[in-house]
Short mmCIF file of C-alpha atoms and ligand atoms in Angstrom, two decimals:
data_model
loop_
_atom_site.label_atom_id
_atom_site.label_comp_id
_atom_site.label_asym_id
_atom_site.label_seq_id
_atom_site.Cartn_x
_atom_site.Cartn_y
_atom_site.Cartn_z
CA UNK A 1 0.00 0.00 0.00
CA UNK A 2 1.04 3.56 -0.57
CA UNK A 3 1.85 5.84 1.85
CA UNK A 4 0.26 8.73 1.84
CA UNK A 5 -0.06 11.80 3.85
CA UNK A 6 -2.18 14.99 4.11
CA UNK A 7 -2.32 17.96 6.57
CA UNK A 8 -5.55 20.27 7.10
CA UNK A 9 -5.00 23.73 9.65
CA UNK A 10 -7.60 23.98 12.38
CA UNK A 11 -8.59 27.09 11.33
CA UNK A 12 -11.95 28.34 10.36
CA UNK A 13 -15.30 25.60 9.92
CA UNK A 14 -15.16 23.35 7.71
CA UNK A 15 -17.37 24.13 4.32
CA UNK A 16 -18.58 22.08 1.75
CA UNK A 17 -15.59 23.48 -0.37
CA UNK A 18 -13.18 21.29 2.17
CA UNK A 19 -15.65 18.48 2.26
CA UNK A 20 -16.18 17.77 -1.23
CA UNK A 21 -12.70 18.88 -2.81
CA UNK A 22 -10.63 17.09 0.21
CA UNK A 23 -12.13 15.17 2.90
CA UNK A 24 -14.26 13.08 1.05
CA UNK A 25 -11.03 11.79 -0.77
CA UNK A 26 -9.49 10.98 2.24
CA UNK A 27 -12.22 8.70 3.64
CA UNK A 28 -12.07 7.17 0.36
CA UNK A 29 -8.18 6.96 0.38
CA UNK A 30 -7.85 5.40 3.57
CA UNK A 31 -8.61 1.97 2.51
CA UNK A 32 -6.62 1.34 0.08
CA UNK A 33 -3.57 3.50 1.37
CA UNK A 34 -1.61 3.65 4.19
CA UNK A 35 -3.28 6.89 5.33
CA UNK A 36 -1.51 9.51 7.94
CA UNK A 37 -3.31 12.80 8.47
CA UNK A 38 -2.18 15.33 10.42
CA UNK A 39 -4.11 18.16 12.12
CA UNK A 40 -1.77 21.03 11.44
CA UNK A 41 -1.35 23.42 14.57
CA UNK A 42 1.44 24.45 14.57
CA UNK A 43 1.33 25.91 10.88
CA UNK A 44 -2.24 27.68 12.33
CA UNK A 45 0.06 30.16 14.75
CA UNK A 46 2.28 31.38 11.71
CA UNK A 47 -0.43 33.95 12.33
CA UNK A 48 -1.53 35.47 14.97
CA UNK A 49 -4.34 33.17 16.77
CA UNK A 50 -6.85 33.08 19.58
CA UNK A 51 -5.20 30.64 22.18
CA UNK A 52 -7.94 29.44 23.80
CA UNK A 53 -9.85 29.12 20.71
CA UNK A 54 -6.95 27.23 18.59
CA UNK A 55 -7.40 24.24 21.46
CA UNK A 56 -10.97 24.38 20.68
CA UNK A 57 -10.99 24.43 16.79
CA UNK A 58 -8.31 21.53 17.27
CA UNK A 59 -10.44 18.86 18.78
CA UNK A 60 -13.46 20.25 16.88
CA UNK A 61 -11.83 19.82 13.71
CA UNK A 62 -10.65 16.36 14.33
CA UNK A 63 -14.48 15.31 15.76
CA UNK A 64 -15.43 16.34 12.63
CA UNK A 65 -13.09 14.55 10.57
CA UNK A 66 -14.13 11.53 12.15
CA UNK A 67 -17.40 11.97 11.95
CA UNK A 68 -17.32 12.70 8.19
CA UNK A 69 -15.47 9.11 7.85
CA UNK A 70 -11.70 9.24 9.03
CA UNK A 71 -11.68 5.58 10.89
CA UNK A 72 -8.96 6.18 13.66
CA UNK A 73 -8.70 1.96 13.25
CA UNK A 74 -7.86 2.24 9.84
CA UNK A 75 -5.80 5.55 8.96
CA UNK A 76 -3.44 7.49 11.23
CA UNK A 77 -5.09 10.62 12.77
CA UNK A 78 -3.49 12.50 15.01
CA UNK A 79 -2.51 16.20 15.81
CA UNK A 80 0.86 17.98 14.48
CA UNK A 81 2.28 19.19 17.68
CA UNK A 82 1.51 15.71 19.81
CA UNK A 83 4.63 14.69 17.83
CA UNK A 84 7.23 16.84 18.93
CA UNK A 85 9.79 15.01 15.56
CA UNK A 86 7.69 17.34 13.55
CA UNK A 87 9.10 20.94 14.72
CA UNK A 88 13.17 18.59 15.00
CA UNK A 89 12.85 18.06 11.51
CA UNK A 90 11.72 20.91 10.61
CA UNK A 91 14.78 22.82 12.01
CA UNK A 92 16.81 20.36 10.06
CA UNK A 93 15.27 21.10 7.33
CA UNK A 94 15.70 24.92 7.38
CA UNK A 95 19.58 24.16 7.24
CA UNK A 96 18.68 23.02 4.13
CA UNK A 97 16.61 25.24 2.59
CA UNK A 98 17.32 28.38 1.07
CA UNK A 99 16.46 31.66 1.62
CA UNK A 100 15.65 32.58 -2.14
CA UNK A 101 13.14 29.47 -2.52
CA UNK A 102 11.35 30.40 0.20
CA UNK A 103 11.19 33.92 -0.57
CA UNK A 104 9.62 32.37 -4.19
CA UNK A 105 6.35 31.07 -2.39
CA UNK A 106 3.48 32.88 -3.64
CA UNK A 107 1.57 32.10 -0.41
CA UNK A 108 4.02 33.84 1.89
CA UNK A 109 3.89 37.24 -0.69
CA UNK A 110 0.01 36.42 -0.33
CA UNK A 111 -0.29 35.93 3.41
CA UNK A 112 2.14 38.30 4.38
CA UNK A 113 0.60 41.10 1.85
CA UNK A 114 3.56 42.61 1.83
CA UNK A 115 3.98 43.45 5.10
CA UNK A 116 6.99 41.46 5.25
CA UNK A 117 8.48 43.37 7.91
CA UNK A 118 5.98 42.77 10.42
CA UNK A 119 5.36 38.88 9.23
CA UNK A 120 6.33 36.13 11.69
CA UNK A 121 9.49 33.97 10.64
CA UNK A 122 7.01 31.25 10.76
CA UNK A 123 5.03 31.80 8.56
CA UNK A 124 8.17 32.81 5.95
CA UNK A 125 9.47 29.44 6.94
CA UNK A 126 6.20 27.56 7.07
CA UNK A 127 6.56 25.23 3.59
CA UNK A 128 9.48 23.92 5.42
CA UNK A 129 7.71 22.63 8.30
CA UNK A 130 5.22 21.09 5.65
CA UNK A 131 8.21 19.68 4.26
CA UNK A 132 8.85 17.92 7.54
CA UNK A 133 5.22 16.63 7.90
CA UNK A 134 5.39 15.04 4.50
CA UNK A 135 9.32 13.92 4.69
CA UNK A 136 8.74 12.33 7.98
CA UNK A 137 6.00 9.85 7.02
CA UNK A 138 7.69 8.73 3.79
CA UNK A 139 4.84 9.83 2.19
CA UNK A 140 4.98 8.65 -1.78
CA UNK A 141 1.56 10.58 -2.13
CA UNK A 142 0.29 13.87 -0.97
CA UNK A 143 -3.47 14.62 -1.71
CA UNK A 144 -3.31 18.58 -1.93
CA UNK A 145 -4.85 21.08 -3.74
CA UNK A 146 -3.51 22.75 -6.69
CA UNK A 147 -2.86 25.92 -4.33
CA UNK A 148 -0.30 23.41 -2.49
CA UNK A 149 1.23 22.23 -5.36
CA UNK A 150 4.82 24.75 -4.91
CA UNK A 151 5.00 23.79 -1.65
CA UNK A 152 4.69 20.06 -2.78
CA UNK A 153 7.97 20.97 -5.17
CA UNK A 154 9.79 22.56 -2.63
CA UNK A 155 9.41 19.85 -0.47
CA UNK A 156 10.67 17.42 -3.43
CA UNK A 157 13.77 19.49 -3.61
CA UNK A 158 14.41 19.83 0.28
CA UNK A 159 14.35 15.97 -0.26
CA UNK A 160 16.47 15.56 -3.13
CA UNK A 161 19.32 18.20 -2.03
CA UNK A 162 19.18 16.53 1.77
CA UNK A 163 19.87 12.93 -0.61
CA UNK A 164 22.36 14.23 -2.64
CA UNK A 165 24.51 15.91 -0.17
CA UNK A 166 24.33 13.64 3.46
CA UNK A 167 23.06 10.21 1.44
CA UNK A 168 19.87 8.85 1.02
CA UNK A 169 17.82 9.52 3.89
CA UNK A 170 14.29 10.50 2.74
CA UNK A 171 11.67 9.04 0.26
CA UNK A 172 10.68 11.81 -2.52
CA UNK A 173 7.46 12.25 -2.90
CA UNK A 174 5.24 12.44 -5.50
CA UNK A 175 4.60 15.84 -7.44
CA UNK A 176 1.91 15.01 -8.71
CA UNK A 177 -1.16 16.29 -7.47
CA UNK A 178 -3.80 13.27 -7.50
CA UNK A 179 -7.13 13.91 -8.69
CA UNK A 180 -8.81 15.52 -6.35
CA UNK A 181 -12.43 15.98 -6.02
CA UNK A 182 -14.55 18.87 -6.99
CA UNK A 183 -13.63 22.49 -6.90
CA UNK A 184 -16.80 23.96 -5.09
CA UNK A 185 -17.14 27.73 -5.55
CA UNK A 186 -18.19 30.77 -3.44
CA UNK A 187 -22.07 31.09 -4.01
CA UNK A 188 -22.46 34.70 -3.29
CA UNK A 189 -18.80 34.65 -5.68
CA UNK A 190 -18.83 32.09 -7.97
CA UNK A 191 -15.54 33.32 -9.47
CA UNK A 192 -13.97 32.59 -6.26
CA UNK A 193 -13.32 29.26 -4.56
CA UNK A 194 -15.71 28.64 -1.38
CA UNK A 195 -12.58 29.30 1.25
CA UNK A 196 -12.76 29.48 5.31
CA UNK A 197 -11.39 33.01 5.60
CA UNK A 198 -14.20 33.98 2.87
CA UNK A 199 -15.96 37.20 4.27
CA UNK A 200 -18.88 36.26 2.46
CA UNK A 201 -20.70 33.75 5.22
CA UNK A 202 -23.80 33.13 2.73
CA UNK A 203 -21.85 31.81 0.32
CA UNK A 204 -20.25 29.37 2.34
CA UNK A 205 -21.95 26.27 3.67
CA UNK A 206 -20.69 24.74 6.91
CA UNK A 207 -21.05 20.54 6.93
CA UNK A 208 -22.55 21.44 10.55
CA UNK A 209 -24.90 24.30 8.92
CA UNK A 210 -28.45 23.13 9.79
CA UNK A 211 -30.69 21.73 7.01
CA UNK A 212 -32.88 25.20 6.99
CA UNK A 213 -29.70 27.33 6.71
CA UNK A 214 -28.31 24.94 3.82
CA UNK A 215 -31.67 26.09 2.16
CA UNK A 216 -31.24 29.42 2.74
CA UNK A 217 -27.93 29.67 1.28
CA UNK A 218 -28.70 27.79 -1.86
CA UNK A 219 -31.94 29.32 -2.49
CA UNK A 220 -30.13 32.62 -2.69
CA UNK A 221 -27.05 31.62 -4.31
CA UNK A 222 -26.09 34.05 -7.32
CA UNK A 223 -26.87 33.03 -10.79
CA UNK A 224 -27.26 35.25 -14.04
CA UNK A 225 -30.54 36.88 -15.40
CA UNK A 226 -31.23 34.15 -18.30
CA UNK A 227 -32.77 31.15 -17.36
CA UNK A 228 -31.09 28.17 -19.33
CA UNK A 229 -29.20 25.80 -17.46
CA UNK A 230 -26.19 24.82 -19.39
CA UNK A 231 -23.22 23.35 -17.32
CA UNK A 232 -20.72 27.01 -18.68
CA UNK A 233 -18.02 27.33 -15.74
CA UNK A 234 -16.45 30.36 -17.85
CA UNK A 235 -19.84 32.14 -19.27
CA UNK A 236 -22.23 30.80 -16.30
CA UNK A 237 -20.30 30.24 -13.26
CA UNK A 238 -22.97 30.23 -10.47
CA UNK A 239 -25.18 27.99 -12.43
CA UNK A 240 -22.01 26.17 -13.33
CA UNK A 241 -21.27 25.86 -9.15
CA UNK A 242 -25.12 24.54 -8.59
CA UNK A 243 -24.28 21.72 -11.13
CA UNK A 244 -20.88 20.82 -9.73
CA UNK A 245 -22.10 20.78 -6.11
CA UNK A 246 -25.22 18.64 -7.28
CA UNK A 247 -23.37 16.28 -9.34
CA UNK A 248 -20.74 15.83 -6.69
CA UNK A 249 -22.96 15.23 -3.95
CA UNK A 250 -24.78 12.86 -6.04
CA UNK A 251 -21.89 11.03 -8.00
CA UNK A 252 -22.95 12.33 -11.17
CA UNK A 253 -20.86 14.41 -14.21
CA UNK A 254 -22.25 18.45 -14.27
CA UNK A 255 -23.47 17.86 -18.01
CA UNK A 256 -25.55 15.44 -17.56
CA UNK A 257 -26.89 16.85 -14.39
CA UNK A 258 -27.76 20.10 -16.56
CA UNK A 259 -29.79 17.84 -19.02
CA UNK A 260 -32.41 17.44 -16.13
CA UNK A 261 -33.14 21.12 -15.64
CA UNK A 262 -34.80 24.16 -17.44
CA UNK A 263 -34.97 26.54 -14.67
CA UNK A 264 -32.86 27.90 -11.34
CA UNK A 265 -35.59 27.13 -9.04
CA UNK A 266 -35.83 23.42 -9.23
CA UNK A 267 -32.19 23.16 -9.61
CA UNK A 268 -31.52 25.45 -6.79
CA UNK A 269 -33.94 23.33 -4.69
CA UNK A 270 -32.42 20.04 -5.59
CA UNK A 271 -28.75 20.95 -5.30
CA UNK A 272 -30.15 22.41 -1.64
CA UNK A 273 -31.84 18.98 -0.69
CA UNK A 274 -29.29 16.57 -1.71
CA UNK A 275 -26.68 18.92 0.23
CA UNK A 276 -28.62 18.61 3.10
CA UNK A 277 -28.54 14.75 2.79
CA UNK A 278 -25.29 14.73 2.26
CA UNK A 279 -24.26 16.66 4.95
CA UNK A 280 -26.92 14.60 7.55
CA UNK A 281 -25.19 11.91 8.55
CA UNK A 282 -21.62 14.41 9.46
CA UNK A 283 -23.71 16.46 11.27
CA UNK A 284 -25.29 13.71 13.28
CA UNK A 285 -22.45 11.85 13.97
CA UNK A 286 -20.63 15.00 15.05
CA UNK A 287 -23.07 15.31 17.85
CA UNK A 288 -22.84 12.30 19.18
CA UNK A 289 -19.13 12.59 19.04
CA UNK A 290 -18.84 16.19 20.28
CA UNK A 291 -21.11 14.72 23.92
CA UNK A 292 -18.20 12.82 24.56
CA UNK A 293 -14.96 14.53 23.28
CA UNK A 294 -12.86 12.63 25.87
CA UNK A 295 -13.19 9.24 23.36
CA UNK A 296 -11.55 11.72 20.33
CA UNK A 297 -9.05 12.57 22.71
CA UNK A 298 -7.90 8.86 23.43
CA UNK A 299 -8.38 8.52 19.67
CA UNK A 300 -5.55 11.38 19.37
CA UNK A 301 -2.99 9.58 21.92
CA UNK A 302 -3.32 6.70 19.82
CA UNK A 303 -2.84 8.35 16.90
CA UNK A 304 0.32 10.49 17.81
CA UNK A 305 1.56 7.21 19.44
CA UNK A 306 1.40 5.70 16.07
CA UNK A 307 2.82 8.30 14.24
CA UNK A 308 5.48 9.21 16.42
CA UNK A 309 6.92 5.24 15.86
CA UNK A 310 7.11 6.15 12.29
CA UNK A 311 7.99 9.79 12.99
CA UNK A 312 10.94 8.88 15.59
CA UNK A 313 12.70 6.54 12.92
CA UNK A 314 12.99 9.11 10.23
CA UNK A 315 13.89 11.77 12.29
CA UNK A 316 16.69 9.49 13.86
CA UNK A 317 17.94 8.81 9.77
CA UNK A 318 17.54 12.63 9.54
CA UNK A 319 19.95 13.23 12.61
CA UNK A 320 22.90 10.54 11.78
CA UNK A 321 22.88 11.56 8.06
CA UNK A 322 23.72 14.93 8.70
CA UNK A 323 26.49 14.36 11.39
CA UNK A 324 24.31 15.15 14.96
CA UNK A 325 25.63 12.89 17.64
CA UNK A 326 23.33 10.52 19.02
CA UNK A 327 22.91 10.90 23.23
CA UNK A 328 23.24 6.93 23.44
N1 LIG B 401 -0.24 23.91 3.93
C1 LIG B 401 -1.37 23.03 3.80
C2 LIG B 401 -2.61 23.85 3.48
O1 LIG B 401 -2.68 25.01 3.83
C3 LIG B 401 -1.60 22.25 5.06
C4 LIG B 401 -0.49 21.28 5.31
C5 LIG B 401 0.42 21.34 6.29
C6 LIG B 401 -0.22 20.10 4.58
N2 LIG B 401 1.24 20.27 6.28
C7 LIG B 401 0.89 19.50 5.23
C8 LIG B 401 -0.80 19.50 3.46
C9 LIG B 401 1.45 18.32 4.74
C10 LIG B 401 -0.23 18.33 2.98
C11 LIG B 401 0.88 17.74 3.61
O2 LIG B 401 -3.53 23.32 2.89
#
């Protein structure tokens, strides 16, 4: 089985964007891969955070992973900082790396919007540490989206320099991107991908939203004045949204889905009800989960215990290879 590994930040709810683009996948992945995925905390305080609210969106977002599927028996689920090899690497890693590749990441110039004087080193030095999660793991596969893909390359380099100079140490991952699932658009934007940090709440749907707010935000999702539904990302891109959300909630292609329809309304209410049926059983199974988040919790130990074995063997490969001596 291939060994794969992804990371999600506990930042922001998780939307329908995340659900149907990446999690989904996952839950899919995870039988027929060796699955590790990583709650990423410490890349969330690369900017500047709410303590007591990270802790909270941590466990929340990992109740939530498992109840949209993540089996804690079958992949490897655990939290970024509960394995402490992940930060050790990463300062390996950043005697590696270079300050002119790092200063090439788009999401840095992005996220630091050019107030680089005033950005945290860790969030300049941030790809590295994602290096780290994926190097760690041998991961041969890395289920990102396309905005991850130069981070994905600059961890293949990392890799391949760290090889070439202090011998082969770490497996080189995959660059490319596997298909991932739908690309699920802003509804209020449909230009724009449907993102966490969006400041448009109504055209973002939560997998907790409740069935009557899923409605809402569907029934009043932007469109275009005409009235044919023809599956047009570029020329119709909110009706194109309705289609993609519809036929990816009900494992259908966007085309064919548009066949059925010769108005918004039905299509609007459709897309809104199989949403809602989608989302049901997540939401459920997130209560039941969230009434006792001491079971996650024990779910978490295991999982850090788990990754840590795998974690603690790299990182040891890591430490030789480049010439630290060992305390025993
Ligand atoms: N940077 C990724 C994102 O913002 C999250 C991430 C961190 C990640 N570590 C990772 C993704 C390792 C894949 C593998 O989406």
């Amino acid at each position: 089985m291939a060994r794969v590994l992804s990371g999600i930040q506990p930042t922001g709810d998780i939307h329908l964007g995340n659900y149907l683009g990446a999690v989904r996948g996952w839950v899919e992945d995870q039988h027929t891969q060796d699955s590790y995925f990583c709650v990423v905390d410490l890349h969330a305080i690369t900017v500047p955070r709410d303590p007591a609210e990270l802790r909270a969106k941590t466990l929340e977002l990992t109740l939530l992973l498992v109840a949209a599927g993540l089996d804690p028996e079958v992949c490897t689920l655990f939290v970024q900082s509960h394995v402490h090899q992940h930060a050790e690497l990463s300062w390996i890693l950043e005697c590696v790396a270079s300050m002119g590749e790092l200063r090439r990441m788009t999401q840095f110039k992005e996220k630091s919007s050019d107030a680089e004087e005033s950005a945290r080193v860790g969030l300049f030095t941030y790809p590295v540490l994602q290096a780290a999660d994926i190097l760690l793991y041998d991961a041969e596969r890395v289920p990102v989206g396309e905005d991850q893909r130069q981070h994905l390359e600059l961890c293949r380099d990392i890799a391949l320099r760290f090889n070439h100079r202090y011998g082969d140490t770490f497996v080189v991952p995959d660059a490319t991107l596997p298909k991932v699932g739908a690309r699920i658009m802003d509804l209020q934007r449909p230009t724009a991908k449907m993102s966490k940090s969006a400041d448009s709440p109504q055209g973002t749907v939560l997998v907790l939203d409740e069935p009557a707010v899923i409605e809402r935000k569907l029934k009043r999702a932007v469109t275009d004045t005409a009235t044919e539904v023809t599956f047009d990302p570029d020329k119709k891109p909110g009706v194109a949204n309705l289609l993609q959300i519809l036929a990816a909630a009900t494992g259908r292609q966007p085309a064919d889905v548009a066949e059925g329809y010769s108005q918004y309304g039905p299509l609007k209410a459709d897309t809104a009800a199989a949403v809602v049926e989608l989302l049901r059983p997540v939401r459920e199974r997130y209560a039941e989960l969230a009434s006792d988040p001491e079971a996650v919790r024990s779910t978490l130990r295991q999982g850090a215990e788990k990754a840590e074995a795998v974690a603690s063997g790299t990182l040891a490969r890591a430490r030789t290879a480049i010439g630290l001596l060992s305390r025993s």
